[in-house]
CSV table of C-alpha atoms and ligand atoms in Angstrom, one decimal:
chain,number,residue,atom,x,y,z
A,3,UNK,CA,3.5,20.2,-20.2
A,4,UNK,CA,0.9,18.8,-17.9
A,5,UNK,CA,-1.9,20.4,-20.0
A,6,UNK,CA,-0.7,17.6,-22.3
A,7,UNK,CA,-1.7,15.1,-19.8
A,8,UNK,CA,-5.3,14.7,-20.8
A,9,UNK,CA,-3.9,12.9,-24.0
A,10,UNK,CA,-1.9,10.3,-22.1
A,11,UNK,CA,-3.8,7.2,-21.2
A,12,UNK,CA,-2.6,5.0,-18.2
A,13,UNK,CA,-4.0,1.6,-17.5
A,14,UNK,CA,-3.9,0.2,-14.0
A,15,UNK,CA,-4.4,-3.6,-13.3
A,16,UNK,CA,-4.4,-4.5,-9.7
A,17,UNK,CA,-3.9,-7.9,-8.2
A,18,UNK,CA,-7.3,-8.9,-6.8
A,19,UNK,CA,-6.9,-8.7,-3.2
A,20,UNK,CA,-7.7,-5.8,-0.7
A,21,UNK,CA,-4.2,-5.0,0.3
A,22,UNK,CA,-3.1,-4.5,-3.4
A,23,UNK,CA,-6.4,-3.0,-4.9
A,24,UNK,CA,-6.8,-0.5,-2.4
A,25,UNK,CA,-3.5,1.4,-3.0
A,26,UNK,CA,-3.6,0.9,-6.8
A,27,UNK,CA,-7.0,2.4,-6.8
A,28,UNK,CA,-5.7,5.1,-5.0
A,29,UNK,CA,-2.8,5.6,-7.3
A,30,UNK,CA,-5.2,5.6,-10.2
A,31,UNK,CA,-7.1,8.5,-8.5
A,32,UNK,CA,-4.0,10.5,-8.0
A,33,UNK,CA,-3.0,10.2,-11.7
A,34,UNK,CA,-6.6,10.9,-12.8
A,35,UNK,CA,-6.7,14.1,-10.6
A,36,UNK,CA,-3.7,15.2,-12.5
A,37,UNK,CA,-5.6,15.2,-15.7
A,38,UNK,CA,-4.4,11.8,-17.1
A,39,UNK,CA,-6.9,9.5,-18.8
A,40,UNK,CA,-7.0,6.6,-16.5
A,41,UNK,CA,-8.6,3.2,-16.9
A,42,UNK,CA,-8.8,0.5,-14.2
A,43,UNK,CA,-8.9,-3.1,-15.5
A,44,UNK,CA,-10.7,-5.6,-13.3
A,45,UNK,CA,-13.1,-8.5,-13.2
A,46,UNK,CA,-16.9,-8.2,-12.5
A,47,UNK,CA,-16.9,-9.1,-8.7
A,48,UNK,CA,-13.9,-6.8,-8.0
A,49,UNK,CA,-15.6,-3.9,-10.1
A,50,UNK,CA,-18.5,-3.9,-7.6
A,51,UNK,CA,-15.8,-3.2,-4.9
A,52,UNK,CA,-13.9,-0.7,-6.8
A,53,UNK,CA,-17.1,1.3,-8.4
A,54,UNK,CA,-18.2,3.0,-5.1
A,55,UNK,CA,-14.7,4.5,-4.7
A,56,UNK,CA,-14.1,6.2,-8.0
A,57,UNK,CA,-15.9,8.8,-9.8
A,58,UNK,CA,-16.4,9.6,-13.5
A,59,UNK,CA,-12.9,10.7,-13.9
A,60,UNK,CA,-11.7,7.0,-14.0
A,61,UNK,CA,-13.1,4.5,-16.5
A,62,UNK,CA,-13.6,0.8,-15.5
A,63,UNK,CA,-12.7,-1.8,-17.9
A,64,UNK,CA,-14.1,-5.3,-17.0
A,65,UNK,CA,-13.0,-8.6,-18.2
A,66,UNK,CA,-14.5,-11.9,-17.2
A,67,UNK,CA,-12.7,-14.1,-14.5
A,68,UNK,CA,-12.8,-17.9,-15.2
A,69,UNK,CA,-13.5,-18.9,-11.6
A,70,UNK,CA,-15.5,-21.9,-12.4
A,71,UNK,CA,-13.4,-23.1,-15.1
A,72,UNK,CA,-10.5,-23.4,-12.8
A,73,UNK,CA,-12.4,-25.2,-9.9
A,74,UNK,CA,-13.3,-22.0,-8.0
A,75,UNK,CA,-16.8,-21.2,-6.7
A,76,UNK,CA,-18.6,-18.8,-9.0
A,77,UNK,CA,-17.8,-15.2,-8.1
A,78,UNK,CA,-14.8,-16.2,-6.3
A,79,UNK,CA,-12.4,-13.5,-8.0
A,80,UNK,CA,-10.4,-12.1,-4.9
A,81,UNK,CA,-7.8,-13.7,-2.9
A,82,UNK,CA,-9.5,-12.7,0.1
A,83,UNK,CA,-12.2,-15.4,-0.8
A,84,UNK,CA,-9.6,-18.1,-1.3
A,85,UNK,CA,-9.4,-20.9,1.3
A,86,UNK,CA,-6.7,-23.6,1.2
A,87,UNK,CA,-3.6,-24.3,-1.1
A,88,UNK,CA,-5.7,-25.9,-3.9
A,89,UNK,CA,-7.9,-22.9,-4.2
A,90,UNK,CA,-4.7,-20.6,-4.1
A,91,UNK,CA,-3.3,-22.6,-6.9
A,92,UNK,CA,-6.3,-22.3,-9.1
A,93,UNK,CA,-6.6,-18.8,-8.4
A,94,UNK,CA,-3.2,-17.8,-9.8
A,95,UNK,CA,-3.7,-20.4,-12.8
A,96,UNK,CA,-7.0,-18.5,-13.5
A,97,UNK,CA,-5.1,-15.2,-13.2
A,98,UNK,CA,-2.5,-16.3,-15.7
A,99,UNK,CA,-5.1,-17.4,-18.2
A,100,UNK,CA,-6.3,-13.7,-18.4
A,101,UNK,CA,-3.2,-13.2,-20.5
A,102,UNK,CA,-5.3,-13.2,-23.7
A,103,UNK,CA,-7.9,-11.0,-22.5
A,104,UNK,CA,-5.5,-8.5,-21.4
A,105,UNK,CA,-3.7,-8.6,-24.9
A,106,UNK,CA,-7.1,-7.9,-26.4
A,107,UNK,CA,-7.6,-5.0,-23.9
A,108,UNK,CA,-4.2,-3.5,-25.0
A,109,UNK,CA,-4.8,-3.9,-28.5
A,110,UNK,CA,-8.3,-2.3,-28.3
A,111,UNK,CA,-7.6,0.5,-25.8
A,112,UNK,CA,-3.8,1.1,-26.6
A,113,UNK,CA,-2.8,2.8,-23.5
A,114,UNK,CA,0.4,4.7,-23.3
A,115,UNK,CA,1.5,2.6,-20.5
A,116,UNK,CA,0.4,0.0,-18.0
A,117,UNK,CA,0.7,-0.2,-14.2
A,118,UNK,CA,0.4,-3.7,-13.3
A,119,UNK,CA,0.9,-5.7,-10.0
A,120,UNK,CA,4.0,-7.7,-9.2
A,121,UNK,CA,1.8,-10.6,-8.9
A,122,UNK,CA,0.8,-10.3,-12.4
A,123,UNK,CA,4.4,-10.7,-14.2
A,124,UNK,CA,3.2,-12.1,-17.4
A,125,UNK,CA,1.6,-8.7,-18.1
A,126,UNK,CA,5.3,-7.5,-18.6
A,127,UNK,CA,5.8,-9.7,-21.8
A,128,UNK,CA,2.0,-8.9,-23.3
A,129,UNK,CA,2.7,-5.1,-22.8
A,130,UNK,CA,6.2,-5.2,-24.2
A,131,UNK,CA,5.2,-7.1,-27.2
A,132,UNK,CA,2.8,-4.5,-28.0
A,133,UNK,CA,5.4,-1.7,-27.3
A,134,UNK,CA,3.8,-0.5,-24.1
A,135,UNK,CA,5.9,0.3,-21.1
A,136,UNK,CA,5.1,-1.5,-17.9
A,137,UNK,CA,5.3,0.0,-14.5
A,138,UNK,CA,5.0,-2.7,-11.7
A,139,UNK,CA,3.3,-1.9,-8.4
A,140,UNK,CA,4.9,-4.1,-5.4
A,141,UNK,CA,2.9,-2.8,-2.7
A,142,UNK,CA,5.8,-2.9,-0.3
A,143,UNK,CA,8.2,-0.3,1.3
A,144,UNK,CA,11.6,0.8,-0.2
A,145,UNK,CA,13.2,-0.6,2.9
A,146,UNK,CA,11.4,-3.9,2.5
A,147,UNK,CA,12.3,-4.4,-1.1
A,148,UNK,CA,15.9,-3.6,-0.3
A,149,UNK,CA,16.3,-5.8,2.4
A,150,UNK,CA,14.7,-8.7,0.7
A,151,UNK,CA,16.9,-8.1,-2.4
A,152,UNK,CA,20.0,-8.1,-0.1
A,153,UNK,CA,18.8,-11.3,1.5
A,154,UNK,CA,18.2,-12.9,-1.9
A,155,UNK,CA,21.5,-12.0,-3.3
A,156,UNK,CA,23.4,-13.3,-0.4
A,157,UNK,CA,25.1,-16.4,-0.9
A,158,UNK,CA,25.9,-16.9,2.8
A,159,UNK,CA,22.3,-17.8,4.0
A,160,UNK,CA,22.9,-20.2,6.5
A,161,UNK,CA,19.8,-21.9,7.8
A,162,UNK,CA,21.0,-22.5,11.5
A,163,UNK,CA,22.2,-19.0,11.9
A,164,UNK,CA,20.5,-17.0,14.7
A,165,UNK,CA,21.0,-13.8,13.1
A,166,UNK,CA,21.4,-12.4,9.6
A,167,UNK,CA,23.1,-9.1,8.9
A,168,UNK,CA,21.9,-7.8,5.7
A,169,UNK,CA,24.9,-7.1,3.4
A,170,UNK,CA,25.2,-3.8,1.5
A,171,UNK,CA,22.2,-1.8,3.2
A,172,UNK,CA,22.7,2.0,4.2
A,173,UNK,CA,22.3,0.9,7.7
A,174,UNK,CA,23.3,-2.0,9.9
A,175,UNK,CA,20.4,-4.1,9.8
A,176,UNK,CA,20.1,-7.8,11.5
A,177,UNK,CA,17.2,-9.9,12.2
A,178,UNK,CA,16.7,-13.4,13.3
A,179,UNK,CA,16.6,-15.8,10.4
A,180,UNK,CA,13.2,-16.8,11.7
A,181,UNK,CA,11.9,-13.4,11.2
A,182,UNK,CA,12.8,-13.3,7.6
A,183,UNK,CA,10.4,-14.1,4.6
A,184,UNK,CA,12.3,-16.7,2.9
A,185,UNK,CA,10.3,-17.9,-0.2
A,186,UNK,CA,12.9,-20.8,-0.7
A,187,UNK,CA,10.8,-22.4,2.3
A,188,UNK,CA,8.0,-23.0,-0.1
A,189,UNK,CA,9.9,-25.2,-2.3
A,190,UNK,CA,8.2,-28.5,-2.4
A,191,UNK,CA,5.4,-27.2,-0.4
A,192,UNK,CA,1.9,-26.5,-1.5
A,193,UNK,CA,2.6,-22.6,-1.4
A,194,UNK,CA,5.1,-23.3,-4.3
A,195,UNK,CA,2.9,-21.3,-6.5
A,196,UNK,CA,3.7,-18.3,-4.6
A,197,UNK,CA,7.6,-19.0,-5.2
A,198,UNK,CA,6.9,-19.4,-8.8
A,199,UNK,CA,5.1,-16.2,-9.0
A,200,UNK,CA,7.7,-14.3,-7.2
A,201,UNK,CA,10.5,-16.0,-9.4
A,202,UNK,CA,8.7,-15.0,-12.4
A,203,UNK,CA,8.4,-11.4,-11.1
A,204,UNK,CA,11.9,-11.1,-10.3
A,205,UNK,CA,12.9,-12.0,-13.9
A,206,UNK,CA,11.3,-9.1,-15.2
A,207,UNK,CA,12.2,-6.8,-12.4
A,208,UNK,CA,14.9,-5.0,-14.0
A,209,UNK,CA,13.3,-5.1,-17.5
A,210,UNK,CA,10.2,-2.9,-16.4
A,211,UNK,CA,10.0,0.7,-17.3
A,212,UNK,CA,10.2,1.2,-13.5
A,213,UNK,CA,8.1,0.8,-10.3
A,214,UNK,CA,5.5,2.9,-8.7
A,215,UNK,CA,6.2,2.9,-5.0
A,216,UNK,CA,3.6,3.8,-2.3
A,217,UNK,CA,6.0,5.7,-0.1
A,218,UNK,CA,7.4,9.2,-0.1
A,219,UNK,CA,11.1,10.1,-0.3
A,220,UNK,CA,12.0,11.8,2.9
A,221,UNK,CA,10.5,8.8,4.6
A,222,UNK,CA,13.2,6.6,3.8
A,223,UNK,CA,15.6,8.5,1.6
A,224,UNK,CA,18.7,6.0,1.7
A,225,UNK,CA,16.3,3.2,0.9
A,226,UNK,CA,14.6,5.0,-2.1
A,227,UNK,CA,18.1,5.6,-3.5
A,228,UNK,CA,19.3,2.4,-2.8
A,229,UNK,CA,16.3,0.8,-4.4
A,230,UNK,CA,17.1,2.8,-7.5
A,231,UNK,CA,20.7,1.7,-7.4
A,232,UNK,CA,20.2,-1.7,-6.7
A,233,UNK,CA,16.9,-2.7,-8.4
A,234,UNK,CA,16.0,0.0,-11.0
A,235,UNK,CA,14.2,3.0,-11.8
A,236,UNK,CA,11.2,4.0,-9.3
A,237,UNK,CA,8.8,7.0,-8.6
A,238,UNK,CA,7.6,7.3,-4.9
A,239,UNK,CA,4.1,8.9,-5.3
A,240,UNK,CA,2.7,8.1,-1.6
A,241,UNK,CA,1.2,7.9,0.8
A,242,UNK,CA,-1.5,7.0,-1.7
A,243,UNK,CA,-4.2,6.8,0.9
A,244,UNK,CA,-4.2,10.6,1.5
A,245,UNK,CA,-5.8,11.2,-1.6
A,246,UNK,CA,-9.0,10.3,0.2
A,247,UNK,CA,-9.6,13.6,1.7
A,248,UNK,CA,-13.5,13.2,2.8
A,249,UNK,CA,-14.9,10.9,5.3
A,250,UNK,CA,-17.0,9.4,2.3
A,251,UNK,CA,-13.8,8.7,0.5
A,252,UNK,CA,-12.3,7.1,3.3
A,253,UNK,CA,-15.0,5.0,4.0
A,254,UNK,CA,-16.1,3.7,0.6
A,255,UNK,CA,-12.4,2.6,-0.1
A,256,UNK,CA,-13.1,-1.1,0.4
A,257,UNK,CA,-16.3,-1.1,-1.3
A,258,UNK,CA,-19.7,-0.1,-0.1
A,259,UNK,CA,-20.1,2.5,2.7
A,260,UNK,CA,-19.6,0.1,5.8
A,261,UNK,CA,-22.5,0.2,8.3
A,262,UNK,CA,-19.9,0.6,11.1
A,263,UNK,CA,-18.8,4.0,10.0
A,264,UNK,CA,-21.5,6.0,11.7
A,265,UNK,CA,-21.6,3.8,14.7
A,266,UNK,CA,-17.8,4.3,15.1
A,267,UNK,CA,-17.9,8.0,14.5
A,268,UNK,CA,-20.5,8.4,17.3
A,269,UNK,CA,-18.4,6.2,19.6
A,270,UNK,CA,-15.1,8.0,18.9
A,271,UNK,CA,-16.7,11.4,18.9
A,272,UNK,CA,-17.4,11.1,22.9
A,273,UNK,CA,-13.8,10.2,23.6
A,274,UNK,CA,-11.1,12.7,24.6
A,275,UNK,CA,-8.5,13.5,22.0
A,276,UNK,CA,-5.5,10.8,21.8
A,277,UNK,CA,-7.2,8.5,24.3
A,278,UNK,CA,-8.2,5.7,22.2
A,279,UNK,CA,-6.0,2.6,20.9
A,280,UNK,CA,-6.9,1.2,17.6
A,281,UNK,CA,-6.0,-2.4,16.8
A,282,UNK,CA,-6.1,-4.1,13.5
A,283,UNK,CA,-4.2,-6.7,11.7
A,284,UNK,CA,-5.0,-6.0,8.0
A,285,UNK,CA,-7.2,-7.6,5.5
A,286,UNK,CA,-6.7,-11.2,6.0
A,287,UNK,CA,-4.9,-11.9,9.3
A,288,UNK,CA,-6.7,-14.7,11.5
A,289,UNK,CA,-5.5,-15.9,15.1
A,290,UNK,CA,-5.8,-18.9,17.3
A,291,UNK,CA,-8.7,-18.7,19.7
A,292,UNK,CA,-6.1,-18.8,22.6
A,293,UNK,CA,-4.4,-15.4,21.0
A,294,UNK,CA,-7.9,-13.8,20.7
A,295,UNK,CA,-8.6,-14.5,24.4
A,296,UNK,CA,-5.4,-13.2,25.4
A,297,UNK,CA,-5.7,-9.9,23.2
A,298,UNK,CA,-9.1,-9.5,24.8
A,299,UNK,CA,-7.9,-9.7,28.4
A,300,UNK,CA,-4.8,-7.6,27.6
A,301,UNK,CA,-6.9,-4.9,26.2
A,302,UNK,CA,-9.4,-5.0,29.1
A,303,UNK,CA,-6.6,-4.9,31.7
A,304,UNK,CA,-5.0,-2.0,30.1
A,305,UNK,CA,-8.0,0.1,31.1
A,306,UNK,CA,-7.5,2.2,28.0
A,307,UNK,CA,-10.4,2.9,25.5
A,308,UNK,CA,-10.1,0.6,22.4
A,309,UNK,CA,-11.3,-0.1,18.9
A,310,UNK,CA,-10.5,-3.7,18.0
A,311,UNK,CA,-10.9,-5.2,14.6
A,312,UNK,CA,-11.5,-9.2,14.6
A,313,UNK,CA,-11.6,-10.9,11.4
A,314,UNK,CA,-12.2,-14.5,12.9
A,315,UNK,CA,-15.7,-15.6,12.3
A,316,UNK,CA,-15.8,-18.0,15.4
A,317,UNK,CA,-16.4,-16.2,18.8
A,318,UNK,CA,-15.7,-18.8,21.3
A,319,UNK,CA,-12.6,-16.9,22.4
A,320,UNK,CA,-14.8,-14.2,24.0
A,321,UNK,CA,-14.2,-14.6,27.8
A,322,UNK,CA,-17.5,-15.0,30.1
A,323,UNK,CA,-19.0,-11.5,30.6
A,324,UNK,CA,-16.4,-10.0,28.4
A,325,UNK,CA,-19.0,-7.9,26.4
A,326,UNK,CA,-20.7,-6.4,29.3
A,327,UNK,CA,-17.5,-5.7,31.1
A,328,UNK,CA,-16.1,-3.6,28.1
A,329,UNK,CA,-19.4,-2.1,27.0
A,330,UNK,CA,-18.2,1.4,28.0
A,331,UNK,CA,-14.5,1.4,27.0
A,332,UNK,CA,-14.1,-0.9,24.0
A,333,UNK,CA,-15.7,-1.4,20.6
A,334,UNK,CA,-15.0,-4.7,18.9
A,335,UNK,CA,-15.7,-4.5,15.0
A,336,UNK,CA,-16.4,-8.0,13.6
A,337,UNK,CA,-15.1,-8.1,9.7
A,338,UNK,CA,-14.2,-4.9,7.9
A,339,UNK,CA,-13.6,-1.7,9.8
A,340,UNK,CA,-13.3,1.8,8.1
A,341,UNK,CA,-9.6,2.1,9.0
A,342,UNK,CA,-8.8,5.4,7.5
A,343,UNK,CA,-11.9,7.2,9.0
A,344,UNK,CA,-10.7,5.8,12.5
A,345,UNK,CA,-7.1,6.3,12.2
A,346,UNK,CA,-7.7,9.9,11.2
A,347,UNK,CA,-10.1,10.5,14.1
A,348,UNK,CA,-8.9,12.9,16.9
A,349,UNK,CA,-9.7,10.5,19.6
A,350,UNK,CA,-7.0,7.9,18.3
A,351,UNK,CA,-3.8,8.1,20.1
A,352,UNK,CA,-2.1,4.9,19.0
A,353,UNK,CA,-2.3,2.1,16.5
A,354,UNK,CA,-1.4,-1.7,17.1
A,355,UNK,CA,-0.8,-3.1,13.8
A,356,UNK,CA,0.6,-6.1,12.0
A,357,UNK,CA,3.0,-3.9,9.9
A,358,UNK,CA,1.4,-4.7,6.6
A,359,UNK,CA,2.8,-1.9,4.3
A,360,UNK,CA,-0.5,-0.2,3.8
A,361,UNK,CA,-1.4,-0.1,7.5
A,362,UNK,CA,2.1,1.0,8.6
A,363,UNK,CA,2.0,4.0,6.0
A,364,UNK,CA,-1.7,4.7,7.0
A,365,UNK,CA,-0.6,4.9,10.6
A,366,UNK,CA,2.5,7.2,9.6
A,367,UNK,CA,0.4,9.5,7.6
A,368,UNK,CA,-2.1,9.8,10.7
A,369,UNK,CA,0.8,10.8,12.9
A,370,UNK,CA,0.3,7.9,15.1
A,371,UNK,CA,2.9,6.2,17.3
A,372,UNK,CA,2.4,2.2,16.8
A,373,UNK,CA,2.8,-1.0,18.7
A,374,UNK,CA,4.3,-3.4,16.2
A,375,UNK,CA,3.1,-7.0,15.9
A,376,UNK,CA,4.4,-8.6,12.5
A,377,UNK,CA,3.2,-12.1,11.5
A,378,UNK,CA,4.5,-12.8,8.0
A,379,UNK,CA,5.7,-11.8,4.6
A,380,UNK,CA,7.3,-8.3,4.6
A,381,UNK,CA,5.9,-7.4,8.0
A,382,UNK,CA,9.0,-8.0,10.0
A,383,UNK,CA,11.0,-5.4,7.7
A,384,UNK,CA,8.2,-2.9,8.1
A,385,UNK,CA,8.5,-3.4,12.0
A,386,UNK,CA,12.4,-2.7,11.5
A,387,UNK,CA,11.7,0.3,9.8
A,388,UNK,CA,9.1,1.6,12.2
A,389,UNK,CA,10.9,0.7,15.3
A,390,UNK,CA,14.8,1.2,14.7
A,391,UNK,CA,14.8,3.6,11.8
A,392,UNK,CA,11.8,5.8,12.3
A,393,UNK,CA,11.7,5.3,16.1
A,394,UNK,CA,7.8,5.5,16.2
A,395,UNK,CA,7.1,1.8,17.0
A,396,UNK,CA,7.2,-0.4,20.1
A,397,UNK,CA,7.7,-4.2,19.4
A,398,UNK,CA,5.4,-6.7,20.9
A,399,UNK,CA,8.2,-9.1,20.2
A,400,UNK,CA,7.2,-11.6,17.7
A,401,UNK,CA,10.1,-13.8,16.3
A,402,UNK,CA,8.6,-16.2,13.8
A,403,UNK,CA,7.6,-15.2,10.3
A,404,UNK,CA,4.8,-17.7,9.5
A,405,UNK,CA,1.4,-17.8,7.8
A,406,UNK,CA,0.5,-20.8,10.1
A,407,UNK,CA,-1.5,-19.6,13.1
A,408,UNK,CA,-0.7,-22.7,15.1
A,409,UNK,CA,3.1,-22.1,14.7
A,410,UNK,CA,2.9,-18.5,16.1
A,411,UNK,CA,4.1,-18.2,19.9
A,412,UNK,CA,1.2,-16.7,21.9
A,413,UNK,CA,1.6,-13.3,22.9
A,414,UNK,CA,0.0,-13.2,26.4
A,415,UNK,CA,-2.4,-10.7,27.9
A,416,UNK,CA,0.3,-9.2,30.2
A,417,UNK,CA,2.5,-8.3,27.2
A,418,UNK,CA,-0.4,-6.7,25.3
A,419,UNK,CA,-1.2,-4.7,28.2
A,420,UNK,CA,2.4,-3.5,28.7
A,421,UNK,CA,2.8,-2.5,25.0
A,422,UNK,CA,-0.5,-0.6,25.1
A,423,UNK,CA,0.2,1.2,28.2
A,424,UNK,CA,3.9,2.1,27.0
A,425,UNK,CA,2.5,3.4,23.8
A,426,UNK,CA,-0.2,5.5,25.4
A,427,UNK,CA,1.8,6.6,28.5
A,428,UNK,CA,2.9,10.1,29.1
A,429,UNK,CA,6.6,9.6,30.1
A,430,UNK,CA,9.5,11.0,28.4
A,431,UNK,CA,9.8,8.2,25.9
A,432,UNK,CA,6.2,7.9,25.1
A,433,UNK,CA,6.0,11.6,24.3
A,434,UNK,CA,9.2,11.7,22.3
A,435,UNK,CA,7.9,8.7,20.1
A,436,UNK,CA,4.6,10.7,19.8
A,437,UNK,CA,6.4,13.9,18.7
A,438,UNK,CA,8.2,12.0,16.0
A,439,UNK,CA,5.1,10.3,14.8
A,440,UNK,CA,3.5,13.5,14.5
A,441,UNK,CA,6.2,15.1,12.7
A,442,UNK,CA,6.3,12.0,10.2
A,443,UNK,CA,2.6,12.7,9.7
A,444,UNK,CA,3.1,16.3,8.7
A,445,UNK,CA,6.0,15.2,6.3
A,446,UNK,CA,3.7,12.7,4.6
A,447,UNK,CA,1.1,15.3,4.0
A,448,UNK,CA,3.7,17.8,2.7
A,449,UNK,CA,4.9,15.1,0.4
A,450,UNK,CA,1.6,14.8,-1.3
A,451,UNK,CA,0.8,18.4,-1.4
A,452,UNK,CA,1.7,20.6,-4.4
A,453,UNK,CA,5.6,21.1,-4.4
A,454,UNK,CA,6.0,18.1,-2.1
A,455,UNK,CA,8.3,15.1,-3.3
A,456,UNK,CA,5.6,12.7,-4.1
A,457,UNK,CA,3.7,15.6,-6.0
A,458,UNK,CA,6.9,16.2,-7.9
A,459,UNK,CA,7.9,12.6,-8.6
A,460,UNK,CA,4.2,12.1,-10.1
A,461,UNK,CA,4.6,15.1,-12.4
A,462,UNK,CA,8.2,13.9,-13.4
A,463,UNK,CA,6.7,10.7,-14.5
A,464,UNK,CA,3.8,12.1,-16.3
A,465,UNK,CA,6.2,14.4,-18.2
A,466,UNK,CA,8.4,11.7,-19.0
A,467,UNK,CA,5.5,9.6,-20.4
A,468,UNK,CA,4.4,12.5,-22.5
A,469,UNK,CA,7.7,13.0,-23.9
A,470,UNK,CA,7.9,9.3,-24.8
A,471,UNK,CA,4.5,9.5,-26.5
A,472,UNK,CA,5.6,12.2,-28.6
A,473,UNK,CA,8.6,10.1,-29.7
A,474,UNK,CA,7.1,6.9,-30.6
B,2,LIG,O1,-10.9,-3.9,8.6
B,2,LIG,C1,-10.1,-3.5,7.8
B,2,LIG,C2,-8.8,-4.1,7.5
B,2,LIG,C3,-8.0,-3.4,6.6
B,2,LIG,N1,-8.2,-2.3,5.9
B,2,LIG,C4,-7.4,-1.7,4.8
B,2,LIG,O2,-6.8,-2.7,4.3
B,2,LIG,C5,-5.6,-2.7,3.8
B,2,LIG,C6,-4.7,-3.6,4.4
B,2,LIG,O3,-3.3,-3.6,3.9
B,2,LIG,P1,-2.1,-4.0,4.9
B,2,LIG,O4,-2.1,-3.1,6.1
B,2,LIG,O5,-1.0,-3.9,4.0
B,2,LIG,O6,-2.4,-5.5,5.2
B,2,LIG,P2,-2.5,-6.7,4.6
B,2,LIG,O7,-3.9,-6.8,4.2
B,2,LIG,O8,-2.3,-8.0,5.5
B,2,LIG,O9,-1.5,-6.8,3.5
B,2,LIG,C7,-0.7,-7.6,2.7
B,2,LIG,O10,-0.1,-6.7,1.6
B,2,LIG,C8,0.8,-5.8,2.1
B,2,LIG,C9,1.2,-4.9,0.9
B,2,LIG,O11,1.8,-5.6,-0.1
B,2,LIG,C10,2.0,-6.4,2.9
B,2,LIG,O12,2.8,-5.4,3.3
B,2,LIG,C11,1.4,-7.3,4.0
B,2,LIG,O13,2.4,-8.0,4.6
B,2,LIG,C12,0.4,-8.2,3.4
B,2,LIG,O14,-0.2,-9.2,4.5
B,2,LIG,C13,-5.1,-1.2,4.5
B,2,LIG,O15,-5.4,-0.3,3.5
B,2,LIG,C14,-6.2,-0.9,5.5
B,2,LIG,O16,-6.5,0.4,5.7
B,2,LIG,C15,-9.5,-1.8,6.3
B,2,LIG,O17,-9.8,-0.6,5.6
B,2,LIG,N2,-10.4,-2.3,7.1
């Protein structure tokens, strides 16, 4: 039946932010590689980021983005360029105004289905009015989705309680209330726009055709099942980043081939296998100067080789004489790092991550044990999965889920050093963690290979859509 795939047309419309665009473009590539006719819908500035990472098998359809009309600087079309609440509100308003353009695109291209981001809930209504099924992409793990759902449904949320036990989940999961992402805290604050978008997304959640998950069944089987029982149909087609096989694919994933790739590879090639720690906190996480200084000292005191990605632009956190002292052991990358290239280099032996879902899954796919350092959003859920369920993580011990840099307790250099040394050590505990991580990495690769669970789930969805197309 898959030979009929070329007649099927899927339209992908990612939310414009690196953490959502990267996996959705990977997903689009996975379906294109199976012979589906795939179009990615985006705006001019985002098209220049996506273009280097796709080939002719995928069409890019570009619609204008009304930045200036909504009080944003010209060309400001991606959440990574948004500063402050006013801009965030304007960005979401500008996004909603794309409704009409989206409708015209559906009219002109008549795709057989659309895959759109959860942050674009209005796409459900537009697609439904045109009789086109909408698949949603959330960007989170099954575990995080189920935990968030259990929390939202629970009438017994008590603000002052220290601990929250998630009702109805397959495992006994408890977390400090301060670690839970509670959108209700946004009521009456400038971040209310996120709560509104989230509420809109939840309204259509059970009406969607289903969800495309960037995960694989055997990673979190109880939660993949629980998601389907509690929230709706879903296809686990990941880890999607594994579709980037060559170094060039891995490096152009965030846009142009970054200049740091060759420098990084040269540096890593000189290190022994499994000896280097890689530390990165995702596409948008910034730290206070004090925290950066503590990290810098902790890395240095660990006496282990490291690659550390720093997104802050200021550099007054750099301790005196630091650059010279670490010259032979450490590499600090400012801005954007070729993460997939680094994680999959033999020299890397451990990953310090903020537990964004993409990074968590990329670490799993690379077979690496991790130090977990969650900051906000779903990251504390992902930490639970990595540490308590999969047992491949060591917590650094953060207890407050907050976007506010100043509200975060400081992790001191000594704690950074201790966590890293435990991660990279060669005692029984560290070796066991390493063994499990390696095993998960192999499972991830098997899942996306022919006959694996993600390969099969992708095929099942394609066949179902082909059947549907024949019926309508
Ligand atoms: O220098 C960098 C930094 C990031 N990345 C890539 O960017 C993505 C980052 O995604 P993620 O690890 O999920 O982190 P965030 O950017 O922080 O992601 C946001 O979106 C995720 C998916 O919804 C959530 O799980 C997180 O909590 C939320 O912060 C990954 O693919 C990385 O490989 C790079 O390639 N180079």
